[in-house]
mmCIF file of C-alpha atoms in Angstrom:
data_model
loop_
_atom_site.group_PDB
_atom_site.id
_atom_site.type_symbol
_atom_site.label_atom_id
_atom_site.label_comp_id
_atom_site.label_asym_id
_atom_site.label_seq_id
_atom_site.Cartn_x
_atom_site.Cartn_y
_atom_site.Cartn_z
ATOM 1 C CA UNK Y 669 0.000 0.000 0.000
ATOM 2 C CA UNK Y 670 1.390 3.412 -0.946
ATOM 3 C CA UNK Y 671 2.532 5.459 2.036
ATOM 4 C CA UNK Y 672 1.037 8.961 2.397
ATOM 5 C CA UNK Y 673 2.966 11.475 0.349
ATOM 6 C CA UNK Y 674 4.032 13.499 3.354
ATOM 7 C CA UNK Y 675 5.828 10.534 4.897
ATOM 8 C CA UNK Y 676 8.607 11.212 2.415
ATOM 9 C CA UNK Y 677 11.674 13.025 3.692
ATOM 10 C CA UNK Y 678 11.344 16.787 3.728
ATOM 11 C CA UNK Y 679 12.552 18.156 0.433
ATOM 12 C CA UNK Y 680 11.490 18.431 -3.163
ATOM 13 C CA UNK Y 681 9.316 15.743 -4.657
ATOM 14 C CA UNK Y 682 7.392 15.359 -7.846
ATOM 15 C CA UNK Y 683 5.422 12.177 -8.357
ATOM 16 C CA UNK Y 684 3.663 10.912 -11.435
ATOM 17 C CA UNK Y 685 -0.085 10.492 -11.668
ATOM 18 C CA UNK Y 686 -1.528 7.484 -9.884
ATOM 19 C CA UNK Y 687 1.481 7.064 -7.557
ATOM 20 C CA UNK Y 688 0.174 9.096 -4.631
ATOM 21 C CA UNK Y 689 -2.814 9.511 -2.377
ATOM 22 C CA UNK Y 690 -4.121 12.862 -1.307
ATOM 23 C CA UNK Y 691 -2.465 14.497 1.668
ATOM 24 C CA UNK Y 692 -5.885 15.778 2.770
ATOM 25 C CA UNK Y 693 -9.031 13.855 3.651
ATOM 26 C CA UNK Y 694 -12.283 15.821 3.794
ATOM 27 C CA UNK Y 695 -14.481 14.928 6.760
ATOM 28 C CA UNK Y 696 -17.888 15.736 8.186
ATOM 29 C CA UNK Y 697 -21.203 16.127 6.410
ATOM 30 C CA UNK Y 698 -20.687 18.366 3.365
ATOM 31 C CA UNK Y 699 -22.786 21.350 2.417
ATOM 32 C CA UNK Y 700 -24.078 21.674 -1.144
ATOM 33 C CA UNK Y 701 -22.889 24.913 -2.737
ATOM 34 C CA UNK Y 702 -24.495 26.020 -5.996
ATOM 35 C CA UNK Y 703 -22.143 27.806 -8.385
ATOM 36 C CA UNK Y 704 -23.755 28.778 -11.688
ATOM 37 C CA UNK Y 705 -26.141 25.826 -11.521
ATOM 38 C CA UNK Y 706 -23.547 23.215 -10.547
ATOM 39 C CA UNK Y 707 -23.346 21.702 -7.072
ATOM 40 C CA UNK Y 708 -20.039 21.506 -5.208
ATOM 41 C CA UNK Y 709 -19.468 19.811 -1.859
ATOM 42 C CA UNK Y 710 -17.922 21.889 0.938
ATOM 43 C CA UNK Y 711 -16.913 19.872 4.009
ATOM 44 C CA UNK Y 712 -16.862 21.411 7.497
ATOM 45 C CA UNK Y 713 -13.649 19.669 8.553
ATOM 46 C CA UNK Y 714 -10.587 17.958 7.108
ATOM 47 C CA UNK Y 715 -7.528 15.975 8.174
ATOM 48 C CA UNK Y 716 -4.051 16.956 6.984
ATOM 49 C CA UNK Y 717 -1.390 14.245 7.133
ATOM 50 C CA UNK Y 718 1.944 15.780 8.135
ATOM 51 C CA UNK Y 719 5.342 14.504 9.199
ATOM 52 C CA UNK Y 720 4.199 15.217 12.745
ATOM 53 C CA UNK Y 721 1.085 13.102 12.345
ATOM 54 C CA UNK Y 722 -2.489 13.956 11.391
ATOM 55 C CA UNK Y 723 -3.714 17.497 12.032
ATOM 56 C CA UNK Y 724 -7.417 18.198 12.295
ATOM 57 C CA UNK Y 725 -8.632 21.254 10.392
ATOM 58 C CA UNK Y 726 -11.748 23.401 10.389
ATOM 59 C CA UNK Y 727 -13.430 25.352 7.606
ATOM 60 C CA UNK Y 728 -12.742 29.100 7.694
ATOM 61 C CA UNK Y 729 -14.745 30.064 4.624
ATOM 62 C CA UNK Y 730 -15.330 29.567 0.916
ATOM 63 C CA UNK Y 731 -16.068 31.684 -2.121
ATOM 64 C CA UNK Y 732 -15.704 32.048 -5.865
ATOM 65 C CA UNK Y 733 -12.686 33.752 -7.389
ATOM 66 C CA UNK Y 734 -13.957 35.984 -10.154
ATOM 67 C CA UNK Y 735 -12.075 37.989 -12.763
ATOM 68 C CA UNK Y 736 -13.297 40.926 -14.789
ATOM 69 C CA UNK Y 737 -12.885 40.186 -18.501
ATOM 70 C CA UNK Y 738 -14.097 42.855 -20.934
ATOM 71 C CA UNK Y 739 -16.263 44.315 -18.149
ATOM 72 C CA UNK Y 740 -17.864 40.908 -17.522
ATOM 73 C CA UNK Y 741 -17.268 38.886 -14.347
ATOM 74 C CA UNK Y 742 -16.210 35.305 -15.036
ATOM 75 C CA UNK Y 743 -15.910 32.510 -12.479
ATOM 76 C CA UNK Y 744 -12.394 31.080 -12.185
ATOM 77 C CA UNK Y 745 -12.493 28.673 -9.235
ATOM 78 C CA UNK Y 746 -14.283 27.887 -5.994
ATOM 79 C CA UNK Y 747 -11.828 28.312 -3.107
ATOM 80 C CA UNK Y 748 -12.323 26.564 0.236
ATOM 81 C CA UNK Y 749 -10.030 27.318 3.199
ATOM 82 C CA UNK Y 750 -9.149 25.257 6.279
ATOM 83 C CA UNK Y 751 -6.818 25.807 9.267
ATOM 84 C CA UNK Y 752 -6.019 23.812 12.388
ATOM 85 C CA UNK Y 753 -8.538 23.851 15.231
ATOM 86 C CA UNK Y 754 -6.450 26.100 17.498
ATOM 87 C CA UNK Y 755 -5.952 28.931 14.997
ATOM 88 C CA UNK Y 756 -8.369 31.835 15.046
ATOM 89 C CA UNK Y 757 -8.140 33.850 11.831
ATOM 90 C CA UNK Y 758 -8.193 37.605 12.266
ATOM 91 C CA UNK Y 759 -10.337 39.309 9.639
ATOM 92 C CA UNK Y 760 -8.122 42.397 9.939
ATOM 93 C CA UNK Y 761 -4.756 40.632 9.639
ATOM 94 C CA UNK Y 762 -5.307 37.003 8.620
ATOM 95 C CA UNK Y 763 -1.715 36.334 7.557
ATOM 96 C CA UNK Y 764 -0.307 37.398 10.916
ATOM 97 C CA UNK Y 765 -2.861 35.249 12.740
ATOM 98 C CA UNK Y 766 -1.849 32.173 10.706
ATOM 99 C CA UNK Y 767 1.904 32.425 11.346
ATOM 100 C CA UNK Y 768 1.872 29.727 14.018
ATOM 101 C CA UNK Y 769 -0.746 27.537 12.402
ATOM 102 C CA UNK Y 770 -0.175 23.789 12.690
ATOM 103 C CA UNK Y 771 -1.678 23.246 9.235
ATOM 104 C CA UNK Y 772 -3.403 25.067 6.399
ATOM 105 C CA UNK Y 773 -5.279 23.826 3.345
ATOM 106 C CA UNK Y 774 -6.850 25.591 0.383
ATOM 107 C CA UNK Y 775 -8.928 23.635 -2.129
ATOM 108 C CA UNK Y 776 -9.475 25.144 -5.577
ATOM 109 C CA UNK Y 777 -12.206 23.620 -7.731
ATOM 110 C CA UNK Y 778 -11.742 24.919 -11.263
ATOM 111 C CA UNK Y 779 -14.808 26.555 -12.813
ATOM 112 C CA UNK Y 780 -13.175 27.182 -16.183
ATOM 113 C CA UNK Y 781 -10.266 25.810 -18.207
ATOM 114 C CA UNK Y 782 -6.921 27.556 -17.743
ATOM 115 C CA UNK Y 783 -3.381 26.772 -18.782
ATOM 116 C CA UNK Y 784 -0.775 26.052 -16.130
ATOM 117 C CA UNK Y 785 1.094 29.116 -17.397
ATOM 118 C CA UNK Y 786 -1.931 31.335 -16.743
ATOM 119 C CA UNK Y 787 -2.303 29.958 -13.206
ATOM 120 C CA UNK Y 788 1.400 30.459 -12.515
ATOM 121 C CA UNK Y 789 1.236 34.028 -13.814
ATOM 122 C CA UNK Y 790 -1.744 34.798 -11.580
ATOM 123 C CA UNK Y 791 0.004 33.313 -8.545
ATOM 124 C CA UNK Y 792 3.254 35.139 -9.303
ATOM 125 C CA UNK Y 793 1.413 38.449 -9.637
ATOM 126 C CA UNK Y 794 -0.233 37.977 -6.236
ATOM 127 C CA UNK Y 795 3.040 36.938 -4.608
ATOM 128 C CA UNK Y 796 4.820 39.939 -6.074
ATOM 129 C CA UNK Y 797 2.123 42.320 -4.814
ATOM 130 C CA UNK Y 798 2.725 40.902 -1.337
ATOM 131 C CA UNK Y 799 6.487 41.377 -1.441
ATOM 132 C CA UNK Y 800 7.364 37.706 -1.931
ATOM 133 C CA UNK Y 801 10.527 37.080 -3.948
ATOM 134 C CA UNK Y 802 9.141 35.125 -6.911
ATOM 135 C CA UNK Y 803 12.703 34.495 -8.110
ATOM 136 C CA UNK Y 804 13.714 32.678 -4.931
ATOM 137 C CA UNK Y 805 14.955 29.121 -5.305
ATOM 138 C CA UNK Y 806 11.992 27.625 -3.427
ATOM 139 C CA UNK Y 807 9.304 29.524 -5.348
ATOM 140 C CA UNK Y 808 10.921 28.861 -8.716
ATOM 141 C CA UNK Y 809 11.260 25.177 -7.837
ATOM 142 C CA UNK Y 810 7.522 25.007 -7.183
ATOM 143 C CA UNK Y 811 6.585 26.804 -10.399
ATOM 144 C CA UNK Y 812 8.984 24.761 -12.522
ATOM 145 C CA UNK Y 813 6.901 21.689 -11.672
ATOM 146 C CA UNK Y 814 3.547 23.412 -12.091
ATOM 147 C CA UNK Y 815 2.641 21.967 -15.487
ATOM 148 C CA UNK Y 816 -0.390 20.732 -17.391
ATOM 149 C CA UNK Y 817 -3.569 22.563 -18.326
ATOM 150 C CA UNK Y 818 -6.360 22.709 -15.766
ATOM 151 C CA UNK Y 819 -9.846 22.004 -16.996
ATOM 152 C CA UNK Y 820 -13.243 22.839 -15.589
ATOM 153 C CA UNK Y 821 -13.933 20.289 -12.852
ATOM 154 C CA UNK Y 822 -10.267 19.753 -11.966
ATOM 155 C CA UNK Y 823 -9.135 20.282 -8.386
ATOM 156 C CA UNK Y 824 -5.976 21.837 -6.938
ATOM 157 C CA UNK Y 825 -5.134 21.235 -3.281
ATOM 158 C CA UNK Y 826 -2.550 23.373 -1.520
ATOM 159 C CA UNK Y 827 -1.403 22.319 1.948
ATOM 160 C CA UNK Y 828 1.281 23.663 4.253
ATOM 161 C CA UNK Y 829 2.542 22.852 7.725
ATOM 162 C CA UNK Y 830 5.502 23.904 9.903
ATOM 163 C CA UNK Y 831 8.818 22.163 10.319
ATOM 164 C CA UNK Y 832 11.793 23.230 12.404
ATOM 165 C CA UNK Y 833 12.181 26.929 13.134
ATOM 166 C CA UNK Y 834 10.823 28.985 10.225
ATOM 167 C CA UNK Y 835 10.820 26.122 7.712
ATOM 168 C CA UNK Y 836 7.461 25.185 6.210
ATOM 169 C CA UNK Y 837 6.536 22.390 3.861
ATOM 170 C CA UNK Y 838 4.291 23.292 0.942
ATOM 171 C CA UNK Y 839 2.413 20.609 -0.982
ATOM 172 C CA UNK Y 840 0.483 21.276 -4.178
ATOM 173 C CA UNK Y 841 -1.655 18.493 -5.603
ATOM 174 C CA UNK Y 842 -2.526 18.835 -9.279
ATOM 175 C CA UNK Y 843 -4.602 16.378 -11.327
ATOM 176 C CA UNK Y 844 -1.494 14.563 -12.617
ATOM 177 C CA UNK Y 845 1.353 15.611 -10.334
ATOM 178 C CA UNK Y 846 2.124 16.320 -6.723
ATOM 179 C CA UNK Y 847 4.715 18.900 -5.709
ATOM 180 C CA UNK Y 848 6.496 19.252 -2.381
ATOM 181 C CA UNK Y 849 8.962 21.964 -1.390
ATOM 182 C CA UNK Y 850 10.322 23.281 1.888
ATOM 183 C CA UNK Y 851 11.465 26.825 2.618
ATOM 184 C CA UNK Y 852 11.345 29.575 5.211
ATOM 185 C CA UNK Y 853 7.690 30.611 5.629
ATOM 186 C CA UNK Y 854 7.059 29.139 2.167
ATOM 187 C CA UNK Y 855 3.500 28.080 2.931
ATOM 188 C CA UNK Y 856 2.650 31.386 4.580
ATOM 189 C CA UNK Y 857 4.036 33.217 1.550
ATOM 190 C CA UNK Y 858 1.728 31.296 -0.788
ATOM 191 C CA UNK Y 859 -1.222 31.915 1.524
ATOM 192 C CA UNK Y 860 -0.704 35.635 0.904
ATOM 193 C CA UNK Y 861 -2.226 35.014 -2.533
ATOM 194 C CA UNK Y 862 -5.628 34.715 -0.820
ATOM 195 C CA UNK Y 863 -5.120 36.272 2.616
ATOM 196 C CA UNK Y 864 -2.594 39.040 1.937
ATOM 197 C CA UNK Y 865 -2.917 42.198 -0.114
ATOM 198 C CA UNK Y 866 -5.554 41.500 -2.815
ATOM 199 C CA UNK Y 867 -4.446 41.949 -6.426
ATOM 200 C CA UNK Y 868 -7.873 43.399 -7.268
ATOM 201 C CA UNK Y 869 -11.262 44.196 -5.729
ATOM 202 C CA UNK Y 870 -12.750 40.830 -6.683
ATOM 203 C CA UNK Y 871 -9.918 39.016 -4.902
ATOM 204 C CA UNK Y 872 -10.637 41.268 -1.947
ATOM 205 C CA UNK Y 873 -14.208 39.959 -1.905
ATOM 206 C CA UNK Y 874 -12.929 36.374 -1.938
ATOM 207 C CA UNK Y 875 -10.541 37.177 0.916
ATOM 208 C CA UNK Y 876 -13.489 38.420 2.993
ATOM 209 C CA UNK Y 877 -15.328 35.150 2.406
ATOM 210 C CA UNK Y 878 -12.310 32.946 3.188
ATOM 211 C CA UNK Y 879 -11.700 34.723 6.484
ATOM 212 C CA UNK Y 880 -15.372 34.511 7.434
ATOM 213 C CA UNK Y 881 -15.778 38.292 7.407
ATOM 214 C CA UNK Y 882 -18.384 37.960 4.663
ATOM 215 C CA UNK Y 883 -20.727 35.022 4.185
#
């Protein structure tokens, strides 16, 4: 039986499709969420498997990431956020309140088809706005493995948890690959995409929903 992905030694890993199980298991009775006539399941809790053992997580919020294209709002993905049970997210400064989190998960259910390059560009833009060095070795290592187009209905799972001192392990599960990288506050840096300075007003609305400030 395949061991959980996070039982691998801390470092960089990229596994082929079918050779890994998800690092996150959704738990609890899900809520049906209607997005443009399609139903998505949002679970109230989840379990994140880390090197330190399983960490129980709670839902902080969910919402649709929209983009304005030619003055029309289009749905990009449904984002669902989880943190460990002990972390209380501040609606005023969510990033600061998550610094000592024992585990974080964001689930992105794609609502439209996008290329991996487009997703990377969007992530890089958000990281740059938040003062993250997108040319750092750790960030570039992650993006170098971020390949393959994402189609409507595909799911991306991002998970992060702390290691020794400031080191954090970041895991990104794509439909055909799984990426793992470790770096100083690496997970927290990526969480700034959704919980830091918004790249636009529509991302600001999503941030409010993920923190629970807006239902």
